[in-house]
PDB file of C-alpha atoms in Angstrom:
ATOM      1  CA  ASP A1234     -49.215 100.260 -84.977  1.00  0.00           C
ATOM      2  CA  GLY A1235     -46.222 100.647 -87.309  1.00  0.00           C
ATOM      3  CA  GLY A1236     -45.778  98.317 -90.150  1.00  0.00           C
ATOM      4  CA  ILE A1237     -46.290  97.393 -93.866  1.00  0.00           C
ATOM      5  CA  THR A1238     -49.625  96.803 -95.226  1.00  0.00           C
ATOM      6  CA  GLN A1239     -50.309  95.160 -98.550  1.00  0.00           C
ATOM      7  CA  SER A1240     -53.657  94.981-100.210  1.00  0.00           C
ATOM      8  CA  PRO A1241     -55.481  93.082-101.241  1.00  0.00           C
ATOM      9  CA  LYS A1242     -54.523  89.731 -99.738  1.00  0.00           C
ATOM     10  CA  TYR A1243     -55.865  87.792-102.643  1.00  0.00           C
ATOM     11  CA  LEU A1244     -56.216  89.019-106.173  1.00  0.00           C
ATOM     12  CA  PHE A1245     -57.675  87.358-109.276  1.00  0.00           C
ATOM     13  CA  ARG A1246     -57.112  88.648-112.875  1.00  0.00           C
ATOM     14  CA  LYS A1247     -57.735  87.450-116.302  1.00  0.00           C
ATOM     15  CA  GLU A1248     -54.725  86.988-118.611  1.00  0.00           C
ATOM     16  CA  GLY A1249     -53.934  90.123-120.615  1.00  0.00           C
ATOM     17  CA  GLN A1250     -54.963  92.559-117.828  1.00  0.00           C
ATOM     18  CA  ASN A1251     -52.605  94.827-115.900  1.00  0.00           C
ATOM     19  CA  VAL A1252     -52.929  94.712-112.135  1.00  0.00           C
ATOM     20  CA  THR A1253     -51.516  96.961-109.440  1.00  0.00           C
ATOM     21  CA  LEU A1254     -50.565  95.756-105.983  1.00  0.00           C
ATOM     22  CA  SER A1255     -50.537  98.221-103.133  1.00  0.00           C
ATOM     23  CA  CYS A1256     -47.764  98.559-100.485  1.00  0.00           C
ATOM     24  CA  GLU A1257     -47.822 101.183 -97.823  1.00  0.00           C
ATOM     25  CA  GLN A1258     -45.528 101.620 -94.976  1.00  0.00           C
ATOM     26  CA  ASN A1259     -45.571 103.929 -91.774  1.00  0.00           C
ATOM     27  CA  LEU A1260     -42.128 103.016 -90.375  1.00  0.00           C
ATOM     28  CA  ASN A1261     -40.566 106.140 -92.025  1.00  0.00           C
ATOM     29  CA  HIS A1262     -38.180 103.802 -93.944  1.00  0.00           C
ATOM     30  CA  ASP A1263     -36.240 105.161 -96.947  1.00  0.00           C
ATOM     31  CA  ALA A1264     -35.877 101.957 -98.873  1.00  0.00           C
ATOM     32  CA  MET A1265     -38.693  99.690-100.217  1.00  0.00           C
ATOM     33  CA  TYR A1266     -38.614  96.535-102.137  1.00  0.00           C
ATOM     34  CA  TRP A1267     -40.810  94.115-104.074  1.00  0.00           C
ATOM     35  CA  TYR A1268     -40.218  90.419-104.065  1.00  0.00           C
ATOM     36  CA  ARG A1269     -41.803  87.422-105.854  1.00  0.00           C
ATOM     37  CA  GLN A1270     -42.054  84.093-104.032  1.00  0.00           C
ATOM     38  CA  ASP A1271     -42.563  80.831-105.889  1.00  0.00           C
ATOM     39  CA  PRO A1272     -42.565  77.393-104.130  1.00  0.00           C
ATOM     40  CA  GLY A1273     -38.949  76.130-103.913  1.00  0.00           C
ATOM     41  CA  GLN A1274     -37.353  79.357-105.248  1.00  0.00           C
ATOM     42  CA  GLY A1275     -36.983  81.499-102.333  1.00  0.00           C
ATOM     43  CA  LEU A1276     -37.525  85.251-102.704  1.00  0.00           C
ATOM     44  CA  ARG A1277     -36.617  86.953-105.890  1.00  0.00           C
ATOM     45  CA  LEU A1278     -36.102  90.794-106.204  1.00  0.00           C
ATOM     46  CA  ILE A1279     -38.297  92.433-108.698  1.00  0.00           C
ATOM     47  CA  TYR A1280     -37.661  96.172-107.964  1.00  0.00           C
ATOM     48  CA  TYR A1281     -36.289  98.316-105.099  1.00  0.00           C
ATOM     49  CA  SER A1282     -36.171 101.990-104.329  1.00  0.00           C
ATOM     50  CA  GLN A1283     -33.783 103.637-102.006  1.00  0.00           C
ATOM     51  CA  ILE A1284     -35.492 107.114-102.016  1.00  0.00           C
ATOM     52  CA  VAL A1285     -38.632 108.841-103.404  1.00  0.00           C
ATOM     53  CA  ASN A1286     -38.727 109.242-107.237  1.00  0.00           C
ATOM     54  CA  ASP A1287     -35.935 106.791-107.677  1.00  0.00           C
ATOM     55  CA  PHE A1288     -35.973 103.021-108.236  1.00  0.00           C
ATOM     56  CA  GLN A1289     -33.896 100.246-109.627  1.00  0.00           C
ATOM     57  CA  LYS A1290     -34.564  96.950-111.360  1.00  0.00           C
ATOM     58  CA  GLY A1291     -33.967  93.759-109.404  1.00  0.00           C
ATOM     59  CA  ASP A1292     -33.251  90.379-110.869  1.00  0.00           C
ATOM     60  CA  ILE A1293     -36.647  89.746-112.516  1.00  0.00           C
ATOM     61  CA  ALA A1294     -38.058  93.143-113.457  1.00  0.00           C
ATOM     62  CA  GLU A1295     -39.398  92.238-116.960  1.00  0.00           C
ATOM     63  CA  GLY A1296     -43.083  92.589-117.000  1.00  0.00           C
ATOM     64  CA  TYR A1297     -43.295  94.633-113.920  1.00  0.00           C
ATOM     65  CA  SER A1298     -43.357  98.307-113.308  1.00  0.00           C
ATOM     66  CA  VAL A1299     -43.254 100.512-110.088  1.00  0.00           C
ATOM     67  CA  SER A1300     -43.397 104.082-108.912  1.00  0.00           C
ATOM     68  CA  ARG A1301     -42.311 105.811-105.821  1.00  0.00           C
ATOM     69  CA  GLU A1302     -44.004 109.212-105.645  1.00  0.00           C
ATOM     70  CA  LYS A1303     -44.324 109.059-101.836  1.00  0.00           C
ATOM     71  CA  LYS A1304     -42.025 107.798 -99.171  1.00  0.00           C
ATOM     72  CA  GLU A1305     -44.661 105.556 -97.611  1.00  0.00           C
ATOM     73  CA  SER A1306     -45.973 103.971-100.862  1.00  0.00           C
ATOM     74  CA  PHE A1307     -44.490 101.753-103.435  1.00  0.00           C
ATOM     75  CA  PRO A1308     -47.082 100.182-105.724  1.00  0.00           C
ATOM     76  CA  LEU A1309     -46.145  97.353-108.143  1.00  0.00           C
ATOM     77  CA  THR A1310     -47.922  96.930-111.528  1.00  0.00           C
ATOM     78  CA  VAL A1311     -47.863  93.400-113.000  1.00  0.00           C
ATOM     79  CA  THR A1312     -48.410  94.029-116.737  1.00  0.00           C
ATOM     80  CA  SER A1313     -49.685  91.757-119.425  1.00  0.00           C
ATOM     81  CA  ALA A1314     -46.111  91.263-120.586  1.00  0.00           C
ATOM     82  CA  GLN A1315     -45.289  89.178-117.528  1.00  0.00           C
ATOM     83  CA  LYS A1316     -45.267  85.659-118.800  1.00  0.00           C
ATOM     84  CA  ASN A1317     -46.098  83.881-115.455  1.00  0.00           C
ATOM     85  CA  PRO A1318     -47.677  86.422-113.118  1.00  0.00           C
ATOM     86  CA  THR A1319     -49.304  83.933-110.715  1.00  0.00           C
ATOM     87  CA  ALA A1320     -47.335  84.098-107.454  1.00  0.00           C
ATOM     88  CA  PHE A1321     -47.087  85.410-103.995  1.00  0.00           C
ATOM     89  CA  TYR A1322     -45.687  89.035-103.908  1.00  0.00           C
ATOM     90  CA  LEU A1323     -44.018  90.444-100.963  1.00  0.00           C
ATOM     91  CA  CYS A1324     -43.395  94.129-100.190  1.00  0.00           C
ATOM     92  CA  ALA A1325     -40.457  95.156 -97.731  1.00  0.00           C
ATOM     93  CA  SER A1326     -38.818  98.072 -96.434  1.00  0.00           C
ATOM     94  CA  SER A1327     -35.702  99.158 -94.442  1.00  0.00           C
ATOM     95  CA  THR A1328     -33.969 102.168 -93.128  1.00  0.00           C
ATOM     96  CA  HIS A1329     -31.238 103.503 -95.549  1.00  0.00           C
ATOM     97  CA  ARG A1330     -28.572 102.887 -92.757  1.00  0.00           C
ATOM     98  CA  ASN A1331     -29.707  99.276 -92.003  1.00  0.00           C
ATOM     99  CA  SER A1332     -30.777  98.154 -95.530  1.00  0.00           C
ATOM    100  CA  TYR A1333     -29.903  94.595 -94.399  1.00  0.00           C
ATOM    101  CA  GLU A1334     -32.782  94.434 -91.878  1.00  0.00           C
ATOM    102  CA  GLN A1335     -35.834  94.200 -93.987  1.00  0.00           C
ATOM    103  CA  TYR A1336     -39.390  94.271 -92.590  1.00  0.00           C
ATOM    104  CA  PHE A1337     -41.909  92.450 -94.761  1.00  0.00           C
ATOM    105  CA  GLY A1338     -45.608  92.970 -95.445  1.00  0.00           C
ATOM    106  CA  PRO A1339     -48.167  90.163 -95.251  1.00  0.00           C
ATOM    107  CA  GLY A1340     -48.075  89.576 -99.120  1.00  0.00           C
ATOM    108  CA  THR A1341     -50.491  89.506-101.963  1.00  0.00           C
ATOM    109  CA  ARG A1342     -51.361  86.212-103.583  1.00  0.00           C
ATOM    110  CA  LEU A1343     -52.035  86.923-107.332  1.00  0.00           C
ATOM    111  CA  THR A1344     -53.791  84.426-109.528  1.00  0.00           C
ATOM    112  CA  VAL A1345     -54.050  85.017-113.204  1.00  0.00           C
ATOM    113  CA  THR A1346     -56.088  82.698-115.372  1.00  0.00           C
TER     114      THR A1346
ATOM    115  CA  GLN B 187     -21.512  83.556-107.518  1.00  0.00           C
ATOM    116  CA  GLN B 188     -24.600  85.310-106.359  1.00  0.00           C
ATOM    117  CA  GLN B 189     -26.367  82.125-105.186  1.00  0.00           C
ATOM    118  CA  VAL B 190     -27.042  80.884-101.695  1.00  0.00           C
ATOM    119  CA  LYS B 191     -27.663  77.205-101.624  1.00  0.00           C
ATOM    120  CA  GLN B 192     -30.015  75.975 -98.781  1.00  0.00           C
ATOM    121  CA  SER B 193     -30.688  72.443 -97.608  1.00  0.00           C
ATOM    122  CA  PRO B 194     -32.723  70.462 -96.886  1.00  0.00           C
ATOM    123  CA  GLN B 195     -35.971  71.595 -98.712  1.00  0.00           C
ATOM    124  CA  SER B 196     -38.177  70.123 -96.002  1.00  0.00           C
ATOM    125  CA  LEU B 197     -37.540  68.804 -92.477  1.00  0.00           C
ATOM    126  CA  ILE B 198     -39.545  66.883 -89.890  1.00  0.00           C
ATOM    127  CA  VAL B 199     -38.421  66.911 -86.336  1.00  0.00           C
ATOM    128  CA  GLN B 200     -39.874  65.470 -83.149  1.00  0.00           C
ATOM    129  CA  LYS B 201     -40.920  67.929 -80.421  1.00  0.00           C
ATOM    130  CA  GLY B 202     -37.871  68.521 -78.247  1.00  0.00           C
ATOM    131  CA  GLY B 203     -35.393  67.574 -80.896  1.00  0.00           C
ATOM    132  CA  ILE B 204     -32.788  69.770 -82.837  1.00  0.00           C
ATOM    133  CA  SER B 205     -33.626  71.231 -86.231  1.00  0.00           C
ATOM    134  CA  ILE B 206     -30.589  71.917 -88.518  1.00  0.00           C
ATOM    135  CA  ILE B 207     -30.702  73.928 -91.763  1.00  0.00           C
ATOM    136  CA  ASN B 208     -27.630  74.458 -93.796  1.00  0.00           C
ATOM    137  CA  CYS B 209     -26.621  77.046 -96.278  1.00  0.00           C
ATOM    138  CA  ALA B 210     -23.646  77.829 -98.551  1.00  0.00           C
ATOM    139  CA  TYR B 211     -22.564  80.763-100.486  1.00  0.00           C
ATOM    140  CA  GLU B 212     -19.762  81.538-103.153  1.00  0.00           C
ATOM    141  CA  ASN B 213     -19.383  85.377-103.041  1.00  0.00           C
ATOM    142  CA  THR B 214     -16.753  86.266-100.412  1.00  0.00           C
ATOM    143  CA  ALA B 215     -17.938  89.975-100.556  1.00  0.00           C
ATOM    144  CA  PHE B 216     -21.114  89.050 -98.508  1.00  0.00           C
ATOM    145  CA  ASP B 217     -20.639  90.386 -94.992  1.00  0.00           C
ATOM    146  CA  TYR B 218     -24.136  89.855 -93.335  1.00  0.00           C
ATOM    147  CA  PHE B 219     -26.012  86.596 -93.020  1.00  0.00           C
ATOM    148  CA  PRO B 220     -29.562  86.725 -91.825  1.00  0.00           C
ATOM    149  CA  TRP B 221     -32.147  84.115 -91.273  1.00  0.00           C
ATOM    150  CA  TYR B 222     -35.839  84.749 -91.885  1.00  0.00           C
ATOM    151  CA  GLN B 223     -38.790  82.859 -90.574  1.00  0.00           C
ATOM    152  CA  GLN B 224     -42.059  82.796 -92.447  1.00  0.00           C
ATOM    153  CA  PHE B 225     -45.425  81.418 -91.288  1.00  0.00           C
ATOM    154  CA  PRO B 226     -48.020  80.248 -93.852  1.00  0.00           C
ATOM    155  CA  GLY B 227     -49.741  83.234 -95.430  1.00  0.00           C
ATOM    156  CA  LYS B 228     -47.424  85.764 -93.804  1.00  0.00           C
ATOM    157  CA  GLY B 229     -44.470  87.829 -94.822  1.00  0.00           C
ATOM    158  CA  PRO B 230     -41.070  86.592 -93.607  1.00  0.00           C
ATOM    159  CA  ALA B 231     -39.586  88.084 -90.337  1.00  0.00           C
ATOM    160  CA  LEU B 232     -36.033  88.564 -89.414  1.00  0.00           C
ATOM    161  CA  LEU B 233     -35.041  85.832 -86.923  1.00  0.00           C
ATOM    162  CA  ILE B 234     -31.315  86.043 -86.269  1.00  0.00           C
ATOM    163  CA  ALA B 235     -28.267  87.253 -88.197  1.00  0.00           C
ATOM    164  CA  ILE B 236     -24.558  86.952 -88.021  1.00  0.00           C
ATOM    165  CA  ARG B 237     -21.465  88.707 -89.536  1.00  0.00           C
ATOM    166  CA  PRO B 238     -18.484  86.649 -90.777  1.00  0.00           C
ATOM    167  CA  ASP B 239     -16.100  87.773 -88.008  1.00  0.00           C
ATOM    168  CA  VAL B 240     -18.108  85.670 -85.551  1.00  0.00           C
ATOM    169  CA  SER B 241     -18.089  81.843 -85.509  1.00  0.00           C
ATOM    170  CA  GLU B 242     -21.378  81.401 -83.565  1.00  0.00           C
ATOM    171  CA  LYS B 243     -24.311  83.561 -82.344  1.00  0.00           C
ATOM    172  CA  LYS B 244     -27.052  82.450 -80.078  1.00  0.00           C
ATOM    173  CA  GLU B 245     -30.472  83.913 -79.333  1.00  0.00           C
ATOM    174  CA  GLY B 246     -32.669  81.775 -77.072  1.00  0.00           C
ATOM    175  CA  ARG B 247     -33.203  78.441 -78.760  1.00  0.00           C
ATOM    176  CA  PHE B 248     -31.787  79.647 -82.048  1.00  0.00           C
ATOM    177  CA  THR B 249     -28.122  79.578 -82.829  1.00  0.00           C
ATOM    178  CA  ILE B 250     -26.265  80.245 -86.007  1.00  0.00           C
ATOM    179  CA  SER B 251     -22.950  78.512 -86.778  1.00  0.00           C
ATOM    180  CA  PHE B 252     -20.657  80.264 -89.345  1.00  0.00           C
ATOM    181  CA  ASN B 253     -17.719  78.622 -91.118  1.00  0.00           C
ATOM    182  CA  LYS B 254     -15.864  81.386 -93.046  1.00  0.00           C
ATOM    183  CA  SER B 255     -13.341  79.168 -94.680  1.00  0.00           C
ATOM    184  CA  ALA B 256     -15.960  76.717 -95.952  1.00  0.00           C
ATOM    185  CA  LYS B 257     -18.423  79.512 -96.899  1.00  0.00           C
ATOM    186  CA  GLN B 258     -21.099  77.793 -94.953  1.00  0.00           C
ATOM    187  CA  PHE B 259     -23.483  78.578 -92.242  1.00  0.00           C
ATOM    188  CA  SER B 260     -26.364  76.794 -90.530  1.00  0.00           C
ATOM    189  CA  LEU B 261     -29.252  77.537 -88.219  1.00  0.00           C
ATOM    190  CA  HIS B 262     -29.776  75.188 -85.198  1.00  0.00           C
ATOM    191  CA  ILE B 263     -33.164  75.289 -83.347  1.00  0.00           C
ATOM    192  CA  MET B 264     -32.754  73.520 -79.896  1.00  0.00           C
ATOM    193  CA  ASP B 265     -35.797  72.018 -78.229  1.00  0.00           C
ATOM    194  CA  SER B 266     -37.914  72.337 -81.334  1.00  0.00           C
ATOM    195  CA  GLN B 267     -41.544  73.109 -80.727  1.00  0.00           C
ATOM    196  CA  PRO B 268     -44.713  72.760 -82.828  1.00  0.00           C
ATOM    197  CA  GLY B 269     -44.913  76.599 -82.989  1.00  0.00           C
ATOM    198  CA  ASP B 270     -41.591  76.683 -84.780  1.00  0.00           C
ATOM    199  CA  SER B 271     -43.289  74.930 -87.711  1.00  0.00           C
ATOM    200  CA  ALA B 272     -42.543  77.321 -90.469  1.00  0.00           C
ATOM    201  CA  THR B 273     -40.480  78.111 -93.617  1.00  0.00           C
ATOM    202  CA  TYR B 274     -36.961  79.361 -92.878  1.00  0.00           C
ATOM    203  CA  PHE B 275     -34.769  81.197 -95.330  1.00  0.00           C
ATOM    204  CA  CYS B 276     -31.208  81.827 -95.082  1.00  0.00           C
ATOM    205  CA  ALA B 277     -29.791  84.923 -96.906  1.00  0.00           C
ATOM    206  CA  ALA B 278     -26.623  86.764 -97.679  1.00  0.00           C
ATOM    207  CA  LEU B 279     -25.753  90.369 -98.602  1.00  0.00           C
ATOM    208  CA  TYR B 280     -23.148  92.903 -98.939  1.00  0.00           C
ATOM    209  CA  THR B 281     -24.055  95.604 -96.459  1.00  0.00           C
ATOM    210  CA  GLY B 282     -22.775  98.403 -98.676  1.00  0.00           C
ATOM    211  CA  GLY B 283     -25.570  97.567-101.228  1.00  0.00           C
ATOM    212  CA  PHE B 284     -29.316  96.952-101.126  1.00  0.00           C
ATOM    213  CA  LYS B 285     -29.619  93.582-102.557  1.00  0.00           C
ATOM    214  CA  THR B 286     -30.311  90.523-100.427  1.00  0.00           C
ATOM    215  CA  ILE B 287     -29.786  86.950-101.933  1.00  0.00           C
ATOM    216  CA  PHE B 288     -32.205  84.404-100.350  1.00  0.00           C
ATOM    217  CA  GLY B 289     -31.886  80.686-100.248  1.00  0.00           C
ATOM    218  CA  ALA B 290     -34.723  78.574-101.604  1.00  0.00           C
ATOM    219  CA  GLY B 291     -36.198  77.933 -98.098  1.00  0.00           C
ATOM    220  CA  THR B 292     -36.672  75.088 -95.772  1.00  0.00           C
ATOM    221  CA  ARG B 293     -40.126  74.015 -94.538  1.00  0.00           C
ATOM    222  CA  LEU B 294     -39.806  72.760 -91.089  1.00  0.00           C
ATOM    223  CA  PHE B 295     -42.467  70.734 -89.436  1.00  0.00           C
ATOM    224  CA  VAL B 296     -42.232  69.856 -85.722  1.00  0.00           C
ATOM    225  CA  LYS B 297     -44.317  66.904 -84.676  1.00  0.00           C
ATOM    226  CA  ALA B 298     -45.983  67.198 -81.203  1.00  0.00           C
TER     227      ALA B 298
END
C-alpha cells in the first residue's frame, strides 16, 4: 500500500517539553509539507521540503523545526518556544512536477497541557 | 493578497439537495484551484480541481464553477448524500511554486 503514515495519532505532552511528530511516505515523492489545522482557520503551512537536505519556512514556522535526511521521512519537532502548540498536524507530499496535487497523511492530534 | 475567503462556515442540506460552497481570491497569479474533502479524524484528499482557462469542470456529482473576472469559484455537490458529510476546503496556488493557500473550510452536513 502506497501512502503517508503519521504517528502517533494522538499525542499528549506537558508544557515546556519538545515533541517530535513522525511522517513517512512510500510514494517516492520529492516534496513534503507540514501543516497545522485549527478550527475555522483552514490549513496553515509550517515547513516544506522540495528535496533531501533542504527545507523552507512556511507561514507559521516559529517554534517548529524539521529535518529531511531521507526522501521518505520528514519529522516535525514542536519546541517549547511554540506558544500555542495544541492542534491537529498534517503531513503531505507531492511529486516535484505536480506540486499542486498534495497527498495527506491521517494527521496527529497534539495536546499540550 | 494571499488569502482565499471561503463561505459558508457550515452548511446543512437535505439528502438529494444541492450543496454550494463559495470561494474568492485576490492574487491573479494563482493558476490552479483545487478542492479538498476531509472526513473527521482524517487528512484531506484532493476532490476536484480547475484551471482559470476553464469556466466549469464536472466530475460525477461534483462541479466547480469558475468566474475569472470576479475572482470567484464555487463547488456544487448535486444530489447530496449523507456520505458527503465532511469538511471541504477550497485552495489556490501558483503552479510554479510550492505553496498552496487554503480557505478556512466549510463543514457540510447532509441530513438523511
